[in-house]
mmCIF file of N, CA and C in Angstrom:
data_model
loop_
_atom_site.group_PDB
_atom_site.id
_atom_site.type_symbol
_atom_site.label_atom_id
_atom_site.label_comp_id
_atom_site.label_asym_id
_atom_site.label_seq_id
_atom_site.Cartn_x
_atom_site.Cartn_y
_atom_site.Cartn_z
ATOM 1 N N MET A 230 -95.281 -29.143 17.610
ATOM 2 C CA MET A 230 -93.912 -29.590 17.425
ATOM 3 C C MET A 230 -93.397 -29.009 16.117
ATOM 4 N N SER A 231 -92.209 -28.458 16.131
ATOM 5 C CA SER A 231 -91.593 -27.920 14.931
ATOM 6 C C SER A 231 -91.368 -29.030 13.917
ATOM 7 N N ASN A 232 -91.486 -28.695 12.646
ATOM 8 C CA ASN A 232 -91.318 -29.683 11.589
ATOM 9 C C ASN A 232 -89.938 -30.333 11.626
ATOM 10 N N TRP A 233 -88.893 -29.561 11.911
ATOM 11 C CA TRP A 233 -87.545 -30.142 11.902
ATOM 12 C C TRP A 233 -87.375 -31.142 13.035
ATOM 13 N N PHE A 234 -88.048 -30.911 14.185
ATOM 14 C CA PHE A 234 -87.996 -31.894 15.271
ATOM 15 C C PHE A 234 -88.771 -33.150 14.872
ATOM 16 N N LYS A 235 -89.907 -32.958 14.210
ATOM 17 C CA LYS A 235 -90.706 -34.102 13.772
ATOM 18 C C LYS A 235 -89.881 -34.993 12.850
ATOM 19 N N VAL A 236 -89.185 -34.401 11.906
ATOM 20 C CA VAL A 236 -88.331 -35.166 10.992
ATOM 21 C C VAL A 236 -87.220 -35.867 11.766
ATOM 22 N N ALA A 237 -86.592 -35.165 12.693
ATOM 23 C CA ALA A 237 -85.503 -35.760 13.478
ATOM 24 C C ALA A 237 -86.002 -36.941 14.305
ATOM 25 N N ILE A 238 -87.213 -36.843 14.850
ATOM 26 C CA ILE A 238 -87.787 -37.946 15.625
ATOM 27 C C ILE A 238 -88.139 -39.109 14.702
ATOM 28 N N GLU A 239 -88.766 -38.811 13.563
ATOM 29 C CA GLU A 239 -89.137 -39.871 12.622
ATOM 30 C C GLU A 239 -87.909 -40.611 12.093
ATOM 31 N N GLN A 240 -86.814 -39.892 11.899
ATOM 32 C CA GLN A 240 -85.581 -40.507 11.405
ATOM 33 C C GLN A 240 -84.770 -41.141 12.530
ATOM 34 N N LYS A 241 -85.305 -41.067 13.750
ATOM 35 C CA LYS A 241 -84.699 -41.655 14.945
ATOM 36 C C LYS A 241 -83.343 -41.023 15.304
ATOM 37 N N TYR A 242 -83.181 -39.730 14.960
ATOM 38 C CA TYR A 242 -81.991 -39.001 15.394
ATOM 39 C C TYR A 242 -82.147 -38.555 16.840
ATOM 40 N N ILE A 243 -83.394 -38.307 17.233
ATOM 41 C CA ILE A 243 -83.695 -37.965 18.620
ATOM 42 C C ILE A 243 -84.980 -38.685 19.018
ATOM 43 N N THR A 244 -85.208 -38.803 20.326
ATOM 44 C CA THR A 244 -86.453 -39.396 20.814
ATOM 45 C C THR A 244 -87.417 -38.275 21.177
ATOM 46 N N SER A 245 -88.694 -38.604 21.313
ATOM 47 C CA SER A 245 -89.662 -37.570 21.681
ATOM 48 C C SER A 245 -89.368 -37.031 23.077
ATOM 49 N N PHE A 246 -88.817 -37.884 23.966
ATOM 50 C CA PHE A 246 -88.432 -37.416 25.297
ATOM 51 C C PHE A 246 -87.337 -36.360 25.181
ATOM 52 N N GLU A 247 -86.363 -36.596 24.292
ATOM 53 C CA GLU A 247 -85.292 -35.622 24.107
ATOM 54 C C GLU A 247 -85.843 -34.320 23.541
ATOM 55 N N TYR A 248 -86.850 -34.417 22.681
ATOM 56 C CA TYR A 248 -87.482 -33.220 22.146
ATOM 57 C C TYR A 248 -88.048 -32.377 23.281
ATOM 58 N N ASP A 249 -88.796 -33.028 24.177
ATOM 59 C CA ASP A 249 -89.380 -32.304 25.305
ATOM 60 C C ASP A 249 -88.301 -31.695 26.188
ATOM 61 N N SER A 250 -87.243 -32.464 26.444
ATOM 62 C CA SER A 250 -86.145 -31.964 27.277
ATOM 63 C C SER A 250 -85.466 -30.779 26.612
ATOM 64 N N PHE A 251 -85.251 -30.864 25.300
ATOM 65 C CA PHE A 251 -84.616 -29.768 24.572
ATOM 66 C C PHE A 251 -85.466 -28.515 24.649
ATOM 67 N N GLN A 252 -86.772 -28.669 24.466
ATOM 68 C CA GLN A 252 -87.658 -27.515 24.536
ATOM 69 C C GLN A 252 -87.563 -26.842 25.901
ATOM 70 N N ASN A 253 -87.549 -27.649 26.967
ATOM 71 C CA ASN A 253 -87.424 -27.089 28.312
ATOM 72 C C ASN A 253 -86.092 -26.379 28.470
ATOM 73 N N TRP A 254 -85.013 -26.999 28.016
ATOM 74 C CA TRP A 254 -83.678 -26.402 28.129
ATOM 75 C C TRP A 254 -83.622 -25.094 27.352
ATOM 76 N N GLU A 255 -84.194 -25.094 26.170
ATOM 77 C CA GLU A 255 -84.183 -23.899 25.345
ATOM 78 C C GLU A 255 -84.888 -22.747 26.048
ATOM 79 N N GLU A 256 -86.032 -23.026 26.617
ATOM 80 C CA GLU A 256 -86.792 -21.985 27.294
ATOM 81 C C GLU A 256 -86.070 -21.470 28.534
ATOM 82 N N ILE A 257 -85.491 -22.374 29.304
ATOM 83 C CA ILE A 257 -84.804 -21.986 30.538
ATOM 84 C C ILE A 257 -83.440 -21.379 30.242
ATOM 85 N N GLY A 258 -82.654 -22.078 29.430
ATOM 86 C CA GLY A 258 -81.262 -21.697 29.209
ATOM 87 C C GLY A 258 -81.065 -20.487 28.331
ATOM 88 N N ARG A 259 -81.960 -20.269 27.419
ATOM 89 C CA ARG A 259 -81.760 -19.181 26.468
ATOM 90 C C ARG A 259 -82.786 -18.070 26.617
ATOM 91 N N GLY A 260 -83.675 -18.243 27.556
ATOM 92 C CA GLY A 260 -84.676 -17.212 27.762
ATOM 93 C C GLY A 260 -85.737 -17.186 26.673
ATOM 94 N N GLY A 261 -85.906 -18.274 25.978
ATOM 95 C CA GLY A 261 -86.921 -18.356 24.931
ATOM 96 C C GLY A 261 -86.344 -18.901 23.650
ATOM 97 N N SER A 262 -87.213 -19.232 22.743
ATOM 98 C CA SER A 262 -86.793 -19.809 21.472
ATOM 99 C C SER A 262 -86.190 -18.735 20.583
ATOM 100 N N ASP A 263 -85.001 -19.002 20.072
ATOM 101 C CA ASP A 263 -84.337 -18.060 19.177
ATOM 102 C C ASP A 263 -83.565 -18.850 18.123
ATOM 103 N N ILE A 264 -84.259 -19.669 17.385
ATOM 104 C CA ILE A 264 -83.613 -20.478 16.361
ATOM 105 C C ILE A 264 -83.966 -19.869 15.013
ATOM 106 N N SER A 265 -82.991 -19.222 14.392
ATOM 107 C CA SER A 265 -83.257 -18.548 13.130
ATOM 108 C C SER A 265 -83.279 -19.510 11.949
ATOM 109 N N ASP A 266 -82.547 -20.632 12.035
ATOM 110 C CA ASP A 266 -82.496 -21.597 10.937
ATOM 111 C C ASP A 266 -82.584 -23.013 11.494
ATOM 112 N N PRO A 267 -83.784 -23.444 11.916
ATOM 113 C CA PRO A 267 -83.902 -24.762 12.542
ATOM 114 C C PRO A 267 -83.490 -25.909 11.631
ATOM 115 N N THR A 268 -83.741 -25.798 10.330
ATOM 116 C CA THR A 268 -83.342 -26.868 9.414
ATOM 117 C C THR A 268 -81.830 -26.982 9.361
ATOM 118 N N GLY A 269 -81.140 -25.856 9.307
ATOM 119 C CA GLY A 269 -79.674 -25.866 9.291
ATOM 120 C C GLY A 269 -79.099 -26.465 10.558
ATOM 121 N N ILE A 270 -79.709 -26.146 11.691
ATOM 122 C CA ILE A 270 -79.248 -26.695 12.968
ATOM 123 C C ILE A 270 -79.446 -28.201 12.981
ATOM 124 N N THR A 271 -80.598 -28.664 12.505
ATOM 125 C CA THR A 271 -80.869 -30.103 12.464
ATOM 126 C C THR A 271 -79.827 -30.821 11.626
ATOM 127 N N LEU A 272 -79.528 -30.294 10.462
ATOM 128 C CA LEU A 272 -78.535 -30.929 9.592
ATOM 129 C C LEU A 272 -77.160 -30.949 10.240
ATOM 130 N N GLN A 273 -76.798 -29.880 10.940
ATOM 131 C CA GLN A 273 -75.508 -29.853 11.626
ATOM 132 C C GLN A 273 -75.452 -30.916 12.716
ATOM 133 N N VAL A 274 -76.519 -31.053 13.492
ATOM 134 C CA VAL A 274 -76.557 -32.063 14.555
ATOM 135 C C VAL A 274 -76.485 -33.463 13.952
ATOM 136 N N ILE A 275 -77.249 -33.706 12.895
ATOM 137 C CA ILE A 275 -77.235 -35.010 12.227
ATOM 138 C C ILE A 275 -75.829 -35.339 11.736
ATOM 139 N N ASN A 276 -75.095 -34.323 11.292
ATOM 140 C CA ASN A 276 -73.733 -34.524 10.796
ATOM 141 C C ASN A 276 -72.684 -34.516 11.900
ATOM 142 N N GLY A 277 -73.122 -34.523 13.151
ATOM 143 C CA GLY A 277 -72.198 -34.665 14.271
ATOM 144 C C GLY A 277 -71.661 -33.371 14.853
ATOM 145 N N LYS A 278 -72.089 -32.236 14.352
ATOM 146 C CA LYS A 278 -71.597 -30.963 14.882
ATOM 147 C C LYS A 278 -72.268 -30.668 16.220
ATOM 148 N N ARG A 279 -71.485 -30.183 17.161
ATOM 149 C CA ARG A 279 -71.989 -29.859 18.495
ATOM 150 C C ARG A 279 -71.479 -28.481 18.907
ATOM 151 N N GLU A 280 -72.077 -27.953 19.965
ATOM 152 C CA GLU A 280 -71.625 -26.671 20.500
ATOM 153 C C GLU A 280 -70.203 -26.797 21.030
ATOM 154 N N ILE A 281 -69.486 -25.703 21.015
ATOM 155 C CA ILE A 281 -68.141 -25.656 21.583
ATOM 156 C C ILE A 281 -68.279 -25.340 23.065
ATOM 157 N N PRO A 282 -67.674 -26.153 23.938
ATOM 158 C CA PRO A 282 -67.767 -25.868 25.376
ATOM 159 C C PRO A 282 -67.127 -24.520 25.720
ATOM 160 N N VAL A 283 -67.679 -23.881 26.696
ATOM 161 C CA VAL A 283 -67.171 -22.600 27.167
ATOM 162 C C VAL A 283 -65.916 -22.843 28.002
ATOM 163 N N ASN A 284 -64.901 -21.986 27.850
ATOM 164 C CA ASN A 284 -63.700 -22.109 28.676
ATOM 165 C C ASN A 284 -64.091 -22.148 30.144
ATOM 166 N N GLY A 285 -63.494 -23.080 30.872
ATOM 167 C CA GLY A 285 -63.771 -23.214 32.289
ATOM 168 C C GLY A 285 -64.848 -24.236 32.609
ATOM 169 N N THR A 286 -65.425 -24.854 31.580
ATOM 170 C CA THR A 286 -66.439 -25.886 31.821
ATOM 171 C C THR A 286 -65.788 -27.073 32.523
ATOM 172 N N PRO A 287 -66.374 -27.577 33.612
ATOM 173 C CA PRO A 287 -65.799 -28.738 34.303
ATOM 174 C C PRO A 287 -65.704 -29.948 33.370
ATOM 175 N N VAL A 288 -64.592 -30.679 33.470
ATOM 176 C CA VAL A 288 -64.335 -31.835 32.615
ATOM 177 C C VAL A 288 -65.470 -32.854 32.716
ATOM 178 N N ASP A 289 -65.903 -33.158 33.927
ATOM 179 C CA ASP A 289 -66.957 -34.153 34.103
ATOM 180 C C ASP A 289 -68.262 -33.710 33.436
ATOM 181 N N PHE A 290 -68.541 -32.420 33.475
ATOM 182 C CA PHE A 290 -69.745 -31.918 32.823
ATOM 183 C C PHE A 290 -69.631 -32.077 31.309
ATOM 184 N N MET A 291 -68.440 -31.789 30.765
ATOM 185 C CA MET A 291 -68.227 -31.966 29.327
ATOM 186 C C MET A 291 -68.430 -33.426 28.929
ATOM 187 N N ASN A 292 -67.972 -34.355 29.769
ATOM 188 C CA ASN A 292 -68.155 -35.780 29.473
ATOM 189 C C ASN A 292 -69.634 -36.158 29.461
ATOM 190 N N ILE A 293 -70.388 -35.624 30.419
ATOM 191 C CA ILE A 293 -71.832 -35.883 30.461
ATOM 192 C C ILE A 293 -72.487 -35.335 29.196
ATOM 193 N N TYR A 294 -72.111 -34.141 28.831
ATOM 194 C CA TYR A 294 -72.654 -33.482 27.641
ATOM 195 C C TYR A 294 -72.379 -34.323 26.394
ATOM 196 N N CYS A 295 -71.135 -34.792 26.257
ATOM 197 C CA CYS A 295 -70.772 -35.607 25.088
ATOM 198 C C CYS A 295 -71.551 -36.917 25.065
ATOM 199 N N ASP A 296 -71.678 -37.561 26.219
ATOM 200 C CA ASP A 296 -72.437 -38.816 26.297
ATOM 201 C C ASP A 296 -73.902 -38.590 25.915
ATOM 202 N N ALA A 297 -74.463 -37.481 26.375
ATOM 203 C CA ALA A 297 -75.872 -37.192 26.108
ATOM 204 C C ALA A 297 -76.127 -36.886 24.632
ATOM 205 N N TRP A 298 -75.088 -36.465 23.913
ATOM 206 C CA TRP A 298 -75.216 -36.159 22.492
ATOM 207 C C TRP A 298 -74.678 -37.285 21.611
ATOM 208 N N ASN A 299 -74.594 -38.500 22.137
ATOM 209 C CA ASN A 299 -74.136 -39.629 21.339
ATOM 210 C C ASN A 299 -74.998 -39.734 20.083
ATOM 211 N N GLY A 300 -74.371 -40.011 18.950
ATOM 212 C CA GLY A 300 -75.100 -40.116 17.690
ATOM 213 C C GLY A 300 -76.151 -41.209 17.673
ATOM 214 N N ASP A 301 -75.987 -42.209 18.523
ATOM 215 C CA ASP A 301 -76.962 -43.299 18.625
ATOM 216 C C ASP A 301 -77.821 -43.059 19.865
ATOM 217 N N PRO A 302 -79.096 -42.711 19.698
ATOM 218 C CA PRO A 302 -79.946 -42.425 20.858
ATOM 219 C C PRO A 302 -79.996 -43.552 21.884
ATOM 220 N N ASN A 303 -79.801 -44.794 21.437
ATOM 221 C CA ASN A 303 -79.831 -45.928 22.365
ATOM 222 C C ASN A 303 -78.624 -45.963 23.288
ATOM 223 N N LEU A 304 -77.553 -45.251 22.932
ATOM 224 C CA LEU A 304 -76.345 -45.230 23.758
ATOM 225 C C LEU A 304 -76.288 -44.025 24.688
ATOM 226 N N ARG A 305 -77.261 -43.139 24.596
ATOM 227 C CA ARG A 305 -77.288 -41.960 25.462
ATOM 228 C C ARG A 305 -77.726 -42.370 26.864
ATOM 229 N N PRO A 306 -77.147 -41.738 27.893
ATOM 230 C CA PRO A 306 -77.547 -42.072 29.264
ATOM 231 C C PRO A 306 -78.967 -41.583 29.559
ATOM 232 N N SER A 307 -79.622 -42.280 30.470
ATOM 233 C CA SER A 307 -80.960 -41.854 30.895
ATOM 234 C C SER A 307 -80.824 -40.591 31.745
ATOM 235 N N ILE A 308 -81.920 -39.900 31.935
ATOM 236 C CA ILE A 308 -81.904 -38.699 32.762
ATOM 237 C C ILE A 308 -81.526 -39.038 34.194
ATOM 238 N N VAL A 309 -81.869 -40.240 34.656
ATOM 239 C CA VAL A 309 -81.504 -40.671 36.011
ATOM 240 C C VAL A 309 -79.986 -40.812 36.115
ATOM 241 N N LYS A 310 -79.355 -41.415 35.103
ATOM 242 C CA LYS A 310 -77.892 -41.555 35.120
ATOM 243 C C LYS A 310 -77.212 -40.188 35.048
ATOM 244 N N ILE A 311 -77.761 -39.307 34.239
ATOM 245 C CA ILE A 311 -77.191 -37.958 34.149
ATOM 246 C C ILE A 311 -77.299 -37.256 35.496
ATOM 247 N N ARG A 312 -78.469 -37.349 36.123
ATOM 248 C CA ARG A 312 -78.654 -36.737 37.445
ATOM 249 C C ARG A 312 -77.642 -37.278 38.448
ATOM 250 N N ASP A 313 -77.461 -38.599 38.466
ATOM 251 C CA ASP A 313 -76.516 -39.206 39.406
ATOM 252 C C ASP A 313 -75.089 -38.738 39.144
ATOM 253 N N LYS A 314 -74.723 -38.644 37.867
ATOM 254 C CA LYS A 314 -73.376 -38.167 37.534
ATOM 255 C C LYS A 314 -73.195 -36.712 37.967
ATOM 256 N N LEU A 315 -74.215 -35.898 37.754
ATOM 257 C CA LEU A 315 -74.127 -34.493 38.158
ATOM 258 C C LEU A 315 -73.975 -34.359 39.670
ATOM 259 N N LYS A 316 -74.661 -35.212 40.413
ATOM 260 C CA LYS A 316 -74.552 -35.169 41.874
ATOM 261 C C LYS A 316 -73.133 -35.486 42.343
ATOM 262 N N ASN A 317 -72.458 -36.379 41.627
ATOM 263 C CA ASN A 317 -71.132 -36.839 42.042
ATOM 264 C C ASN A 317 -69.991 -36.173 41.278
ATOM 265 N N MET A 318 -70.292 -35.187 40.496
ATOM 266 C CA MET A 318 -69.307 -34.581 39.617
ATOM 267 C C MET A 318 -68.232 -33.808 40.379
ATOM 268 N N ARG A 319 -67.016 -33.998 39.945
ATOM 269 C CA ARG A 319 -65.903 -33.181 40.444
ATOM 270 C C ARG A 319 -65.886 -31.902 39.623
ATOM 271 N N MET A 320 -65.602 -30.819 40.246
ATOM 272 C CA MET A 320 -65.614 -29.551 39.532
ATOM 273 C C MET A 320 -64.220 -29.184 39.031
ATOM 274 N N THR A 321 -63.547 -30.150 38.418
ATOM 275 C CA THR A 321 -62.238 -29.907 37.841
ATOM 276 C C THR A 321 -62.414 -29.006 36.629
ATOM 277 N N MET A 322 -61.663 -27.957 36.586
ATOM 278 C CA MET A 322 -61.805 -27.021 35.487
ATOM 279 C C MET A 322 -60.843 -27.368 34.361
ATOM 280 N N LEU A 323 -61.291 -27.174 33.157
ATOM 281 C CA LEU A 323 -60.477 -27.417 31.983
ATOM 282 C C LEU A 323 -60.583 -26.196 31.088
ATOM 283 N N MET A 324 -59.462 -25.614 30.790
ATOM 284 C CA MET A 324 -59.456 -24.496 29.865
ATOM 285 C C MET A 324 -59.280 -25.075 28.466
ATOM 286 N N ILE A 325 -60.134 -24.675 27.558
ATOM 287 C CA ILE A 325 -60.043 -25.185 26.202
ATOM 288 C C ILE A 325 -59.941 -24.024 25.229
ATOM 289 N N ALA A 326 -59.326 -24.299 24.102
ATOM 290 C CA ALA A 326 -59.216 -23.276 23.070
ATOM 291 C C ALA A 326 -60.578 -23.100 22.412
ATOM 292 N N SER A 327 -60.886 -21.905 22.012
ATOM 293 C CA SER A 327 -62.202 -21.640 21.440
ATOM 294 C C SER A 327 -62.398 -22.323 20.087
ATOM 295 N N LYS A 328 -61.350 -22.794 19.467
ATOM 296 C CA LYS A 328 -61.462 -23.448 18.163
ATOM 297 C C LYS A 328 -61.738 -24.942 18.277
ATOM 298 N N ILE A 329 -61.565 -25.539 19.446
ATOM 299 C CA ILE A 329 -61.738 -26.981 19.610
ATOM 300 C C ILE A 329 -63.218 -27.310 19.632
ATOM 301 N N GLN A 330 -63.611 -28.320 18.856
ATOM 302 C CA GLN A 330 -64.996 -28.779 18.852
ATOM 303 C C GLN A 330 -65.035 -30.212 19.326
ATOM 304 N N ILE A 331 -66.102 -30.552 20.054
ATOM 305 C CA ILE A 331 -66.248 -31.934 20.516
ATOM 306 C C ILE A 331 -67.321 -32.628 19.727
#
């Protein structure tokens, strides 16, 4: 486990389950680990900074994403709830400006 993840788990910013899920997402979604400054990323996440959604991302997907990144791990939906929401998601498209952050 990377040191920055260990600190984030110990400080209860993320759960160990989220760590495992993130690792899987990183490997699948990005084709491998490519984090040049993991400490900087951790601090940004702790301070509430998140990725900017890509133009055309479905509104319901953005809502799921925001819920999953709630600052309080106890308020984040379970993977079962996320799966159920994804199954029922409407594919309404929302164009967003590249400067908007959620």
